[in-house]
CSV table of C-alpha atoms in Angstrom, one decimal:
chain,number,residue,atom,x,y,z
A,1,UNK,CA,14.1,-117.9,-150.3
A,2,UNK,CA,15.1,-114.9,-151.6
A,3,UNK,CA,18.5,-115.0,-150.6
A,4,UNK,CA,19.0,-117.8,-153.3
A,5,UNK,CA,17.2,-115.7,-156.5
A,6,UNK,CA,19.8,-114.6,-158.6
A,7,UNK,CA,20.2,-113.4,-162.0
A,8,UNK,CA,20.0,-115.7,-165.0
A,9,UNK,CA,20.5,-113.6,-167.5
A,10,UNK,CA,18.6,-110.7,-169.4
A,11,UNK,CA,17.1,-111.6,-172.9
A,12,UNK,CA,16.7,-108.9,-174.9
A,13,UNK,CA,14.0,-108.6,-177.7
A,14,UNK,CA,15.0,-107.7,-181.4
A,15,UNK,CA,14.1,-108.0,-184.9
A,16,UNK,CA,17.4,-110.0,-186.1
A,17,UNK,CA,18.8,-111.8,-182.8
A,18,UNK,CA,22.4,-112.8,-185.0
A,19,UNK,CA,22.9,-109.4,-186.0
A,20,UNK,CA,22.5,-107.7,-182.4
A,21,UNK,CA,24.2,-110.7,-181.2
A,22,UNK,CA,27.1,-110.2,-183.2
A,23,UNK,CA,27.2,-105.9,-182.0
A,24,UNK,CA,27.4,-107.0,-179.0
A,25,UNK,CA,29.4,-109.5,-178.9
A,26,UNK,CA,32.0,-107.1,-180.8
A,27,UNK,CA,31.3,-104.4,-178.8
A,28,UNK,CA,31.8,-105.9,-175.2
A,29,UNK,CA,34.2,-109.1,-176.5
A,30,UNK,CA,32.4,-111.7,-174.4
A,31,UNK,CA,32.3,-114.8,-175.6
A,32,UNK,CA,29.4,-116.3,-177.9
A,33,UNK,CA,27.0,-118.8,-176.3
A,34,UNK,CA,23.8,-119.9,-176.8
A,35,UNK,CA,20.3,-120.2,-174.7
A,36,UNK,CA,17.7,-122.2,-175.1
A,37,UNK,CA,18.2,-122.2,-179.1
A,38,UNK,CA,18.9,-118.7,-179.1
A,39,UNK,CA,22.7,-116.6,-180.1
A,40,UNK,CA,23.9,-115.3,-176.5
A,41,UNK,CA,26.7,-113.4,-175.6
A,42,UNK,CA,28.3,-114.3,-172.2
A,43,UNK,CA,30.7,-112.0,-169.9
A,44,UNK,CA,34.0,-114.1,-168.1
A,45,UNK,CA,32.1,-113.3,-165.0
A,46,UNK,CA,29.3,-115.0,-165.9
A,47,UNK,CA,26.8,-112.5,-167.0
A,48,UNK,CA,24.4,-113.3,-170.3
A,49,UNK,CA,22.7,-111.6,-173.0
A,50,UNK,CA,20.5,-113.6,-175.4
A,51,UNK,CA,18.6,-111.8,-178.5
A,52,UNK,CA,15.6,-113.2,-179.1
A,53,UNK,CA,13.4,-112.4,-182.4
A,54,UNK,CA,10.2,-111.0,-181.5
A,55,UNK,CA,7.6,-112.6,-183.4
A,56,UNK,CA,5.2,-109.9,-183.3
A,57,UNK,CA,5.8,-106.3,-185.4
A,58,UNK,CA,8.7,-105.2,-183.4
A,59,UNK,CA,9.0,-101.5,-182.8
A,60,UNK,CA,12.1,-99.9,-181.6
A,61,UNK,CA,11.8,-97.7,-178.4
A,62,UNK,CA,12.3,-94.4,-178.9
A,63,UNK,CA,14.8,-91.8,-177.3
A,64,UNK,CA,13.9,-89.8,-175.7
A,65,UNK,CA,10.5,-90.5,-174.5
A,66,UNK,CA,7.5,-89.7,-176.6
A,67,UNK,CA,4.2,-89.9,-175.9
A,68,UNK,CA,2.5,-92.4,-177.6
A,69,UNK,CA,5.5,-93.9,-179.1
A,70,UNK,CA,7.2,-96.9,-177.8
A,71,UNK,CA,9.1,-96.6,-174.6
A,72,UNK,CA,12.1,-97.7,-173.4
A,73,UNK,CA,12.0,-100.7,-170.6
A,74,UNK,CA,15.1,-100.4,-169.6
A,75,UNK,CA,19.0,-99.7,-171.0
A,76,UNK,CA,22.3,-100.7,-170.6
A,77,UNK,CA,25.3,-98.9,-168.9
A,78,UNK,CA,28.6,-99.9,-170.1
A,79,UNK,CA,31.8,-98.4,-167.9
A,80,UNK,CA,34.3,-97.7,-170.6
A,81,UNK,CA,37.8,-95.9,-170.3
A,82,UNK,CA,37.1,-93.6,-173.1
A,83,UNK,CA,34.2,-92.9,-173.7
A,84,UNK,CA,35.3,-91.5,-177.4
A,85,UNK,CA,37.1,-94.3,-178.3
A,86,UNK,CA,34.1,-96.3,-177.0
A,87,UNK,CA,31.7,-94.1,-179.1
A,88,UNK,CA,34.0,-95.0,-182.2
A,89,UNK,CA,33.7,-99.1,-181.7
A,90,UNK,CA,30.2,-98.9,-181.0
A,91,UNK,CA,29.5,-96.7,-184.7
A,92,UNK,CA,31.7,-99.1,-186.4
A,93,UNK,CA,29.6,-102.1,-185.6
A,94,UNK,CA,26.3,-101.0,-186.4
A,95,UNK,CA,25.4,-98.5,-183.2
A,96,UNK,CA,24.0,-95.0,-184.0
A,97,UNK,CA,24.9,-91.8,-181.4
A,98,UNK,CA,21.6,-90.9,-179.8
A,99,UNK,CA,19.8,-87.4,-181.1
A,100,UNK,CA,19.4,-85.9,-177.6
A,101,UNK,CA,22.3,-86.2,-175.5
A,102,UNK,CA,22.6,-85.5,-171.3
A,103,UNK,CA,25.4,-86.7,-170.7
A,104,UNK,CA,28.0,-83.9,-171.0
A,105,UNK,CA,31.7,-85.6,-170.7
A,106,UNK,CA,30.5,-88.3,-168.4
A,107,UNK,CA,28.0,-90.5,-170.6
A,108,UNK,CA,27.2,-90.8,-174.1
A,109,UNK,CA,23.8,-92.6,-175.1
A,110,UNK,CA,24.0,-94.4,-178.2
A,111,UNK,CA,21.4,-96.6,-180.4
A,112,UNK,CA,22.5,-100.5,-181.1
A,113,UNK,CA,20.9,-102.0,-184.6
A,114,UNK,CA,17.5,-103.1,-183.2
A,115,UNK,CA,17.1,-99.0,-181.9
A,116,UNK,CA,17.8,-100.2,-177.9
A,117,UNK,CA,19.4,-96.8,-176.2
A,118,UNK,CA,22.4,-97.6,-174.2
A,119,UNK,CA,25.3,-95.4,-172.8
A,120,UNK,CA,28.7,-95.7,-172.7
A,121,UNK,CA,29.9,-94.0,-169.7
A,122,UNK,CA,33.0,-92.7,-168.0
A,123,UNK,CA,35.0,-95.1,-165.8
A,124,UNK,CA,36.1,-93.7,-162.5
């Protein structure tokens, strides 16, 4: 059974699905789809993003950690060649550099519009 589970696609929770659709889409180039009624964002090897509005209150996590603020659930990792000029696309459609940094020359964490962290990181 488990040999035949695999990965739909990851649906990530936002305030305004057609604007973090549209960073990402601009920010990775996939291609726009749709799922299930919802803006999507698809990669040419198959993987999917959909935004959907939360209906409750949405709260952006915060980073880093803070106690008794919301957390993180998880973040992306995006392999880039230059991490700079990867920084630079990411600021001009919408995305925020991250306050606390770890990353040195390998990783830089950035914010997107609906305050998701996610790093841009050195290729090998």
């Amino acid at each position: 059974m488990a040999d035949k589970i695999r990965l739909a696609d990851v649906v990530v929770d936002c305030p305004d699905e057609e604007k973090l659709c549209a960073f990402y889409e601009g920010l990775l180039g996939w291609k726009r789809s749709e799922l299930f009624g919802h803006p999507a964002v698809v990669s040419e090897n198959g993987v999917m993003f959909a935004f959907v509005k939360d209906d409750f209150q949405y709260e952006p996590p915060v980073w880093p950690e803070a106690p008794g603020k919301p957390q993180k659930q998880l973040h992306f990792d995006f392999l880039v060649p230059d991490v700079a000029a990867a920084v630079e696309k990411a600021e001009s459609l919408g995305a925020k550099k991250a306050d606390a940094q770890y990353g040195g020359d390998n990783f830089t964490t950035m914010i997107d519009p609906a305050g998701h962290p996610f790093c841009l990181c050195k290729a090998n």
